[in-house]
Every structure is written in structure tokens, then in C-alpha cells.
Tab-separated table of C-alpha atoms in Angstrom:
chain	number	residue	atom	x	y	z
P	1	UNK	CA	-0.155	0.267	-0.125
P	2	UNK	CA	2.475	2.228	0.700
P	3	UNK	CA	4.570	1.691	-3.026
P	4	UNK	CA	6.979	-0.674	-1.862
P	5	UNK	CA	7.372	-3.069	-4.367
P	6	UNK	CA	7.250	-6.746	-3.662
P	7	UNK	CA	8.023	-10.165	-5.048
P	8	UNK	CA	10.434	-11.407	-7.013
P	9	UNK	CA	12.063	-10.556	-10.671
P	10	UNK	CA	12.621	-13.307	-12.534
P	11	UNK	CA	15.001	-13.874	-15.836
P	12	UNK	CA	15.946	-11.234	-18.373
P	13	UNK	CA	12.959	-8.633	-18.645
P	14	UNK	CA	12.707	-8.486	-14.796
P	15	UNK	CA	16.182	-8.180	-13.285
P	16	UNK	CA	16.928	-5.626	-15.902
P	17	UNK	CA	14.723	-3.307	-14.365
P	18	UNK	CA	16.922	-2.957	-11.366
P	19	UNK	CA	20.533	-3.684	-12.382
P	20	UNK	CA	19.938	-0.971	-14.961
P	21	UNK	CA	19.755	1.906	-12.282
P	22	UNK	CA	22.966	1.026	-11.039
P	23	UNK	CA	25.940	3.591	-10.951
P	24	UNK	CA	28.765	2.791	-13.224
P	25	UNK	CA	31.748	1.738	-10.692
P	26	UNK	CA	34.690	3.518	-11.124
P	27	UNK	CA	37.787	3.040	-12.734
P	28	UNK	CA	39.584	1.730	-9.131
P	29	UNK	CA	36.641	-0.306	-8.102
P	30	UNK	CA	36.897	-2.196	-11.754
P	31	UNK	CA	40.406	-3.030	-10.563
P	32	UNK	CA	39.275	-3.808	-7.875
P	33	UNK	CA	37.404	-5.957	-8.884
P	34	UNK	CA	39.416	-7.933	-10.932
P	35	UNK	CA	42.521	-8.150	-8.000
P	36	UNK	CA	39.579	-9.247	-5.699
P	37	UNK	CA	38.934	-12.119	-8.129
P	38	UNK	CA	42.576	-13.114	-8.802
P	39	UNK	CA	42.939	-13.291	-5.372
P	40	UNK	CA	40.298	-15.590	-4.489
P	41	UNK	CA	41.194	-18.011	-7.225
P	42	UNK	CA	44.874	-17.976	-6.711
P	43	UNK	CA	44.084	-19.224	-3.093
P	44	UNK	CA	41.882	-21.273	-4.412
P	45	UNK	CA	44.055	-23.441	-6.689
P	46	UNK	CA	42.904	-22.478	-9.556
P	47	UNK	CA	44.801	-20.804	-12.543
P	48	UNK	CA	42.114	-20.337	-15.508
P	49	UNK	CA	38.288	-19.221	-15.663
P	50	UNK	CA	35.810	-18.109	-17.390
P	51	UNK	CA	33.524	-15.470	-17.135
P	52	UNK	CA	30.820	-16.817	-18.293
P	53	UNK	CA	28.522	-13.659	-18.955
P	54	UNK	CA	30.275	-10.549	-20.311
P	55	UNK	CA	28.540	-7.778	-21.668
P	56	UNK	CA	30.238	-4.248	-22.459
P	57	UNK	CA	30.470	-2.470	-19.119
P	58	UNK	CA	32.273	-6.120	-17.614
P	59	UNK	CA	34.310	-6.295	-20.609
P	60	UNK	CA	35.421	-2.336	-19.602
P	61	UNK	CA	36.371	-4.077	-16.112
P	62	UNK	CA	38.682	-7.158	-17.581
P	63	UNK	CA	40.566	-4.420	-19.556
P	64	UNK	CA	41.100	-1.665	-16.838
P	65	UNK	CA	42.264	-4.964	-14.479
P	66	UNK	CA	44.138	-6.404	-16.933
P	67	UNK	CA	46.042	-2.859	-17.917
P	68	UNK	CA	46.848	-2.709	-14.294
P	69	UNK	CA	48.219	-5.713	-13.903
P	70	UNK	CA	45.855	-6.919	-11.396
P	71	UNK	CA	45.147	-10.096	-13.395
P	72	UNK	CA	46.636	-13.640	-11.777
P	73	UNK	CA	45.120	-16.168	-13.458
P	74	UNK	CA	43.988	-17.033	-16.884
P	75	UNK	CA	40.349	-15.013	-18.109
P	76	UNK	CA	38.620	-16.151	-20.933
P	77	UNK	CA	35.588	-14.242	-21.432
P	78	UNK	CA	32.283	-15.008	-22.936
P	79	UNK	CA	30.308	-12.625	-24.634
P	80	UNK	CA	26.538	-12.605	-24.167
P	81	UNK	CA	23.834	-13.645	-26.580
P	82	UNK	CA	20.378	-12.443	-26.489
P	83	UNK	CA	17.197	-13.623	-27.829
P	84	UNK	CA	15.001	-11.345	-29.715
P	85	UNK	CA	17.139	-10.659	-32.629
P	86	UNK	CA	19.312	-8.982	-30.860
P	87	UNK	CA	22.186	-11.156	-31.318
P	88	UNK	CA	22.441	-10.545	-34.670
P	89	UNK	CA	23.894	-7.301	-33.955
P	90	UNK	CA	25.582	-8.254	-30.948
P	91	UNK	CA	28.017	-10.990	-32.720
P	92	UNK	CA	29.729	-7.847	-34.538
P	93	UNK	CA	30.497	-5.857	-31.222
P	94	UNK	CA	31.548	-9.386	-29.639
P	95	UNK	CA	34.302	-9.300	-32.894
P	96	UNK	CA	35.485	-6.385	-32.287
P	97	UNK	CA	35.697	-6.803	-28.638
P	98	UNK	CA	37.827	-10.074	-29.597
P	99	UNK	CA	40.088	-8.383	-31.837
P	100	UNK	CA	41.251	-5.955	-28.791
P	101	UNK	CA	41.786	-8.615	-26.884
P	102	UNK	CA	43.788	-10.651	-29.575
P	103	UNK	CA	46.038	-7.544	-29.548
P	104	UNK	CA	46.444	-7.663	-26.481
P	105	UNK	CA	48.362	-11.215	-27.261
P	106	UNK	CA	49.051	-12.536	-23.578
P	107	UNK	CA	47.997	-15.946	-22.413
P	108	UNK	CA	46.472	-14.355	-19.419
P	109	UNK	CA	42.951	-13.349	-21.302
P	110	UNK	CA	41.506	-14.449	-24.604
P	111	UNK	CA	37.869	-14.014	-25.696
P	112	UNK	CA	36.562	-16.489	-28.027
P	113	UNK	CA	33.303	-17.920	-26.513
P	114	UNK	CA	29.571	-16.820	-26.846
P	115	UNK	CA	27.368	-17.479	-24.047
P	116	UNK	CA	23.609	-18.576	-24.714
P	117	UNK	CA	21.085	-18.922	-21.203
P	118	UNK	CA	18.633	-21.288	-23.142
P	119	UNK	CA	16.594	-21.581	-19.612
P	120	UNK	CA	16.910	-20.308	-15.530
P	121	UNK	CA	16.768	-22.887	-12.870
P	122	UNK	CA	15.035	-25.587	-11.234
P	123	UNK	CA	14.195	-24.235	-8.023
P	124	UNK	CA	12.709	-20.945	-9.782
P	125	UNK	CA	10.591	-22.474	-11.911
P	126	UNK	CA	12.325	-21.197	-14.675
P	127	UNK	CA	13.808	-24.011	-16.268
P	128	UNK	CA	12.326	-25.141	-18.919
P	129	UNK	CA	10.877	-28.988	-18.952
P	130	UNK	CA	9.224	-31.235	-20.578
P	131	UNK	CA	6.710	-32.430	-18.462
P	132	UNK	CA	5.248	-29.605	-15.967
P	133	UNK	CA	6.643	-28.553	-12.223
P	134	UNK	CA	4.692	-30.703	-10.359
P	135	UNK	CA	4.183	-28.286	-7.648
P	136	UNK	CA	2.465	-25.916	-10.784
P	137	UNK	CA	1.015	-28.065	-13.155
P	138	UNK	CA	0.148	-25.065	-15.804
P	139	UNK	CA	3.997	-24.241	-16.060
P	140	UNK	CA	6.669	-25.526	-18.176
P	141	UNK	CA	9.093	-23.024	-17.393
P	142	UNK	CA	10.625	-20.368	-18.991
P	143	UNK	CA	12.643	-21.189	-22.546
P	144	UNK	CA	14.483	-18.213	-22.455
P	145	UNK	CA	15.207	-18.411	-26.730
P	146	UNK	CA	12.499	-20.103	-28.855
P	147	UNK	CA	13.794	-23.597	-30.048
P	148	UNK	CA	14.348	-22.019	-33.913
P	149	UNK	CA	16.091	-18.953	-33.169
P	150	UNK	CA	18.404	-20.393	-31.079
P	151	UNK	CA	19.548	-22.811	-33.736
P	152	UNK	CA	20.009	-19.770	-36.056
P	153	UNK	CA	22.061	-17.477	-33.805
P	154	UNK	CA	24.485	-20.580	-32.434
P	155	UNK	CA	24.772	-20.951	-36.257
P	156	UNK	CA	25.521	-17.422	-37.017
P	157	UNK	CA	28.489	-17.475	-33.997
P	158	UNK	CA	29.914	-20.632	-34.893
P	159	UNK	CA	29.840	-19.490	-38.237
P	160	UNK	CA	32.024	-16.482	-37.016
P	161	UNK	CA	34.402	-18.907	-35.802
P	162	UNK	CA	33.643	-18.663	-32.195
P	163	UNK	CA	32.907	-20.821	-29.243
P	164	UNK	CA	29.205	-21.996	-28.595
P	165	UNK	CA	28.235	-21.886	-24.556
P	166	UNK	CA	24.698	-22.782	-23.470
P	167	UNK	CA	23.626	-22.409	-20.116
P	168	UNK	CA	20.282	-25.647	-20.101
P	169	UNK	CA	19.132	-26.432	-16.580
P	170	UNK	CA	15.869	-28.400	-17.836
P	171	UNK	CA	15.377	-31.409	-20.078
P	172	UNK	CA	13.285	-29.167	-22.908
P	173	UNK	CA	16.114	-26.511	-22.387
P	174	UNK	CA	18.972	-28.899	-22.636
P	175	UNK	CA	17.160	-30.577	-25.969
P	176	UNK	CA	17.001	-27.311	-27.251
P	177	UNK	CA	20.359	-26.272	-26.852
P	178	UNK	CA	21.447	-29.888	-28.088
P	179	UNK	CA	19.138	-29.433	-31.030
P	180	UNK	CA	21.408	-26.253	-31.988
P	181	UNK	CA	24.681	-27.691	-31.359
P	182	UNK	CA	23.442	-30.929	-34.158
P	183	UNK	CA	22.319	-28.311	-36.833
P	184	UNK	CA	25.422	-26.654	-36.389
P	185	UNK	CA	27.400	-29.768	-36.943
P	186	UNK	CA	25.302	-30.387	-40.190
P	187	UNK	CA	25.830	-27.499	-41.595
P	188	UNK	CA	29.574	-26.493	-40.446
P	189	UNK	CA	31.428	-29.953	-39.700
P	190	UNK	CA	33.714	-29.534	-36.521
P	191	UNK	CA	32.799	-26.683	-33.512
P	192	UNK	CA	34.813	-24.781	-31.731
P	193	UNK	CA	34.246	-26.954	-28.382
P	194	UNK	CA	30.440	-26.556	-27.962
P	195	UNK	CA	29.696	-26.623	-24.545
P	196	UNK	CA	26.800	-26.680	-22.312
P	197	UNK	CA	26.601	-25.662	-18.466
P	198	UNK	CA	25.081	-27.296	-15.974
P	199	UNK	CA	23.143	-29.902	-17.813
P	200	UNK	CA	21.153	-30.790	-14.681
P	201	UNK	CA	18.242	-32.824	-15.674
P	202	UNK	CA	19.142	-34.572	-19.167
P	203	UNK	CA	16.430	-36.406	-20.730
P	204	UNK	CA	17.389	-40.443	-20.637
P	205	UNK	CA	16.084	-40.105	-24.812
P	206	UNK	CA	19.205	-36.690	-24.962
P	207	UNK	CA	22.168	-38.676	-23.107
P	208	UNK	CA	23.747	-40.373	-25.959
P	209	UNK	CA	23.689	-37.199	-28.003
P	210	UNK	CA	26.314	-35.680	-26.045
P	211	UNK	CA	29.108	-38.013	-27.250
P	212	UNK	CA	27.988	-38.215	-30.635
P	213	UNK	CA	27.958	-34.550	-31.420
P	214	UNK	CA	31.272	-34.042	-29.306
P	215	UNK	CA	29.302	-31.636	-26.861
P	216	UNK	CA	31.043	-30.890	-23.765
P	217	UNK	CA	28.977	-31.371	-20.640
P	218	UNK	CA	30.269	-29.211	-17.737
P	219	UNK	CA	28.546	-29.252	-14.568
P	220	UNK	CA	29.070	-27.835	-10.802
P	221	UNK	CA	29.361	-30.673	-8.335
P	222	UNK	CA	28.999	-28.828	-5.952
P	223	UNK	CA	25.266	-28.652	-6.272
P	224	UNK	CA	25.137	-32.745	-6.934
P	225	UNK	CA	24.232	-33.248	-2.701
P	226	UNK	CA	20.825	-33.010	-1.331
P	227	UNK	CA	21.426	-29.594	0.395
P	228	UNK	CA	18.416	-26.834	1.319
P	229	UNK	CA	18.861	-26.298	-2.397
P	230	UNK	CA	18.450	-29.534	-4.085
P	231	UNK	CA	15.036	-30.417	-1.367
P	232	UNK	CA	13.936	-27.620	-2.996
P	233	UNK	CA	14.121	-28.810	-6.255
P	234	UNK	CA	12.819	-31.865	-5.284
P	235	UNK	CA	9.429	-30.024	-4.236
P	236	UNK	CA	9.006	-28.039	-7.991
P	237	UNK	CA	10.386	-31.393	-9.975
P	238	UNK	CA	9.039	-34.564	-8.066
P	239	UNK	CA	11.021	-37.296	-6.807
P	240	UNK	CA	11.183	-39.625	-9.516
P	241	UNK	CA	12.768	-36.394	-11.796
P	242	UNK	CA	15.078	-35.849	-9.248
P	243	UNK	CA	17.259	-38.622	-9.202
P	244	UNK	CA	18.434	-37.896	-12.958
P	245	UNK	CA	19.766	-34.618	-12.150
P	246	UNK	CA	23.635	-34.547	-12.479
P	247	UNK	CA	24.525	-37.693	-14.229
P	248	UNK	CA	28.123	-36.864	-14.510
P	249	UNK	CA	28.898	-40.310	-13.837
P	250	UNK	CA	26.755	-41.459	-16.753
P	251	UNK	CA	27.847	-39.430	-19.221
P	252	UNK	CA	31.457	-39.596	-18.436
P	253	UNK	CA	31.270	-43.028	-18.817
P	254	UNK	CA	29.378	-42.988	-21.738
P	255	UNK	CA	32.798	-41.283	-23.509
P	256	UNK	CA	31.080	-37.526	-23.130
P	257	UNK	CA	33.957	-35.002	-22.352
P	258	UNK	CA	33.173	-33.641	-19.070
P	259	UNK	CA	34.248	-30.165	-17.619
P	260	UNK	CA	33.682	-29.149	-13.503
P	261	UNK	CA	33.236	-25.849	-12.601
P	262	UNK	CA	31.895	-23.265	-9.941
P	263	UNK	CA	29.439	-21.113	-11.285
P	264	UNK	CA	31.161	-19.153	-8.374
P	265	UNK	CA	30.019	-16.535	-7.478
P	266	UNK	CA	26.656	-18.069	-6.943
P	267	UNK	CA	28.358	-21.055	-5.202
P	268	UNK	CA	32.031	-21.433	-3.891
P	269	UNK	CA	34.563	-21.520	-6.691
P	270	UNK	CA	37.312	-23.684	-4.717
P	271	UNK	CA	37.712	-26.839	-6.771
P	272	UNK	CA	38.267	-28.919	-3.264
P	273	UNK	CA	34.806	-28.323	-2.523
P	274	UNK	CA	33.344	-29.514	-5.324
P	275	UNK	CA	35.535	-32.534	-5.793
P	276	UNK	CA	34.488	-33.068	-2.515
P	277	UNK	CA	30.866	-33.400	-3.461
P	278	UNK	CA	31.775	-34.779	-6.628
P	279	UNK	CA	33.449	-38.471	-5.756
P	280	UNK	CA	30.994	-38.393	-1.923
P	281	UNK	CA	27.263	-37.107	-3.092
P	282	UNK	CA	27.419	-36.037	0.688
P	283	UNK	CA	26.699	-33.115	2.560
P	284	UNK	CA	29.307	-31.616	4.845
P	285	UNK	CA	27.112	-33.684	7.949
P	286	UNK	CA	28.017	-36.882	5.858
P	287	UNK	CA	24.076	-37.186	4.575
P	288	UNK	CA	23.455	-39.420	2.746
P	289	UNK	CA	25.339	-42.624	4.105
P	290	UNK	CA	25.981	-44.051	0.337
P	291	UNK	CA	26.115	-40.686	-1.335
P	292	UNK	CA	23.155	-38.992	-3.085
P	293	UNK	CA	22.374	-40.999	-6.147
P	294	UNK	CA	25.624	-43.063	-5.237
P	295	UNK	CA	25.916	-44.476	-8.785
P	296	UNK	CA	26.592	-40.817	-10.144
P	297	UNK	CA	29.447	-40.549	-8.091
P	298	UNK	CA	32.827	-39.833	-10.017
P	299	UNK	CA	35.969	-41.454	-8.863
P	300	UNK	CA	38.727	-39.438	-7.431
P	301	UNK	CA	40.948	-39.742	-10.874
P	302	UNK	CA	38.036	-39.047	-12.486
P	303	UNK	CA	37.068	-35.347	-10.929
P	304	UNK	CA	40.823	-34.377	-10.900
P	305	UNK	CA	40.611	-34.669	-14.786
P	306	UNK	CA	37.641	-33.085	-14.871
P	307	UNK	CA	38.835	-30.192	-13.432
P	308	UNK	CA	41.801	-30.325	-14.845
P	309	UNK	CA	42.707	-31.781	-17.873
P	310	UNK	CA	38.709	-31.663	-18.462
P	311	UNK	CA	38.694	-27.592	-18.429
P	312	UNK	CA	42.153	-27.382	-21.147
P	313	UNK	CA	39.847	-29.256	-23.419
P	314	UNK	CA	36.819	-26.955	-23.061
P	315	UNK	CA	39.296	-24.137	-22.703
P	316	UNK	CA	41.003	-25.339	-26.363
P	317	UNK	CA	44.148	-25.521	-24.698
P	318	UNK	CA	44.529	-29.618	-24.389
P	319	UNK	CA	48.116	-30.659	-23.351
P	320	UNK	CA	48.961	-26.930	-22.217
P	321	UNK	CA	47.841	-27.759	-19.129
P	322	UNK	CA	46.062	-30.451	-17.006
P	323	UNK	CA	49.430	-32.126	-16.889
P	324	UNK	CA	52.725	-31.805	-15.838
P	325	UNK	CA	54.801	-32.626	-18.827
P	326	UNK	CA	57.772	-30.712	-20.678
P	327	UNK	CA	56.665	-27.940	-22.777
P	328	UNK	CA	52.982	-27.677	-20.496
P	329	UNK	CA	52.806	-24.414	-18.780
P	330	UNK	CA	54.037	-24.388	-15.589
P	331	UNK	CA	50.742	-24.084	-13.728
P	332	UNK	CA	50.669	-26.258	-10.634
P	333	UNK	CA	48.901	-26.495	-7.524
P	334	UNK	CA	50.402	-28.127	-4.409
P	335	UNK	CA	48.212	-29.358	-1.454
P	336	UNK	CA	48.979	-29.586	2.190
P	337	UNK	CA	48.198	-33.367	1.788
P	338	UNK	CA	48.249	-36.906	-0.547
P	339	UNK	CA	44.498	-36.449	-1.711
P	340	UNK	CA	44.410	-40.216	-2.602
P	341	UNK	CA	45.721	-41.002	0.834
P	342	UNK	CA	42.787	-40.005	2.965
P	343	UNK	CA	39.142	-40.592	3.409
P	344	UNK	CA	36.987	-39.104	0.353
P	345	UNK	CA	35.080	-36.908	2.932
P	346	UNK	CA	38.095	-35.088	3.972
P	347	UNK	CA	38.638	-34.081	0.405
P	348	UNK	CA	36.654	-31.302	0.913
P	349	UNK	CA	39.050	-29.813	4.099
P	350	UNK	CA	42.176	-29.689	2.523
P	351	UNK	CA	44.672	-26.744	2.093
P	352	UNK	CA	45.642	-25.155	-0.774
P	353	UNK	CA	49.688	-24.521	-0.184
P	354	UNK	CA	50.340	-23.066	-3.391
P	355	UNK	CA	49.305	-21.965	-6.667
P	356	UNK	CA	52.117	-20.784	-9.444
P	357	UNK	CA	50.973	-19.542	-12.768
P	358	UNK	CA	53.590	-19.862	-15.464
P	359	UNK	CA	56.402	-20.377	-13.065
P	360	UNK	CA	55.556	-17.645	-11.260
P	361	UNK	CA	54.170	-18.137	-7.212
P	362	UNK	CA	50.745	-16.313	-6.997
P	363	UNK	CA	49.638	-17.883	-3.941
P	364	UNK	CA	51.311	-19.278	-0.796
């Protein structure tokens, strides 16, 4: 009654009503943001990360931080593509910004990727699902892109020589993303490391398509546990669909390429926490005893590989890092214990004792 806005802002048109009112950061604040990210990642043992949502303002921040010497990890910028035809003019801006990054000629900064949001999230009821939400039977979620427009946009991105990276969480959103990858592959042949982020609820009929289409399944393993967010999700989609989530082991062992990440700052960017959940599927309290959907637990070696060589594959830098070999980049992380000699539940408590970037110690 007093005019105070109440409710929830969901997806594109809603949150921009507030976001667009925020004041632009100062140059000093931009540099401080890159420095803060560098400090956080170095302390977490991370030497490469992708900013999976770069608009013009964010790009300005990356350039300011780089030129000030604040960037202490390798960052790949993923330019945001927007639906409703906006992407058609955005591609030229993406290529112009990529050229600026390329001219810097630095191994610390790249800009080869384009990010799409096929849908929203299950907890908010905005992920696109094939069957209606259990608690909201009139809703199939919110596909941010119509299927045909997503196909056309991915085709244009691939034609421009860029890497398509699609956020897809619901089974309908995932199917639309796979359809877009498939159409681009049929037309152009090999695609530059097509990646799908999250892959939370894959329909059984689509599981084989990841391997067949060469799509990298990028999971955030920290979410694959019975925490409050997952309990909320189960209420939204029901038990039968809930156990089909985050099928990391099934996809990996069926031959699909898998990389692991964090979605920081949405959730923790510390890899040891993600590895700890990936190999146990248990909460910090050890619940449940055998792990949530235990058949989807990864082995320690599988999780380490997906967090290192798997990410290097996604970054199109196979052989440069992910292994300690002659000729590889001297990007090295050390821990306070041998991960193979401790209990799986203790892995999430492992401390990083040193991080090196190109042979330079940046933490420890």
C-alpha cells in the first residue's frame, strides 16, 4: 500500500529493471574487482576461469584490470548473446571486442566464447522442462530462446569462428541446446568445443547425444548433494525426476567429454569443495550415508581429470596444461596432503599450499 515493490524478479526482462539503474563503477572499483577475483582464485588453486556473462561494462572492467596488472589467472571472456533478434547486431560487437583482446597478445586473456541462456533454473521454476512442474502443473518453465532462433544464433556464432557455450538446466532447455549444436555440426562440421553448462536434468533420450555431437558437459558438482537448494528442487519436480539430475558419471563413462566448474560467485569457487561432493555426493554432515544417487559418484581420478585436463579441453588448450609434462605451462597447485591417502569425505577440507601461474608463485 505504501508503494514498496514486493515479489520476485525472474529472468531477463524483470531483473534488468533494477540492474540498469545501478551506477557505473569507477576505474578504481573495476581494478579492485579483478584484483579481488585474482586473490580468491589463487588462494583456491584456480589458474583458469571463464567469465560466462560478459557485456560491454564487464569487458571494460576486464581490460582495466588487465592493464593495471591486477589479473593473476587466465581468463576467457564469454560474450553474452541475447534473444529476440538482439544477437544479430551483438555478434559484430563480440568480434570487435575479441580483436581488442587478441591485440593484447597475452596468455592471460582470451575472448573466444559466446554464452547463451537457454532457460532459467529449477528452483525458481524458470528452467524449461518437458513435463510440467510438480508443484505448478500449468508451467513448463521459461525458455529464454525459442528453439529455431537458438538454432539460427548458434549457427551464426559457429560461422564466425567462436565457441558456443549454452546454459541449459531443464530437460527441454537441454534438448533445444542439443538441437542447436546438432544443426550447426551438420552445416559446419567440427565446432569449436561446443559446451553446455550445468546439464542438470537430461532426458534419457538425449544422453547419447553428448558423445555423438562432441558436446562438453560442464557440471558444477557442488550442487549434486542433498542441501537446502536440492530439497527445494525435489519439491518442484518430484522424486522420480530428481534422481535424474547431475548424471556426471553416466555421461563420462559413456564417452562424453566432461569438465567441472563452480559458477562462482553463485556458489563457492573452491575446487576441493566441488571434488569432495563429486566423489561422495554427500553433504558436509555426511548425508546420506552412501551418497545421493550414489551411482553417479565420480572416482577421485575422474574428478581431478575433469577439473584439470577436462577444463583444458573446454578451453581449447589441450596439452598446454592439465598435466605435468615438458612443454606444458607451469601452472601448478600444491596441497597439504596426498589426496589419494585420505578419506573421500576429508577431500573438501584439503588446504591449498601454493599456486603457480606460468612459473610465478601467486599464492602461498
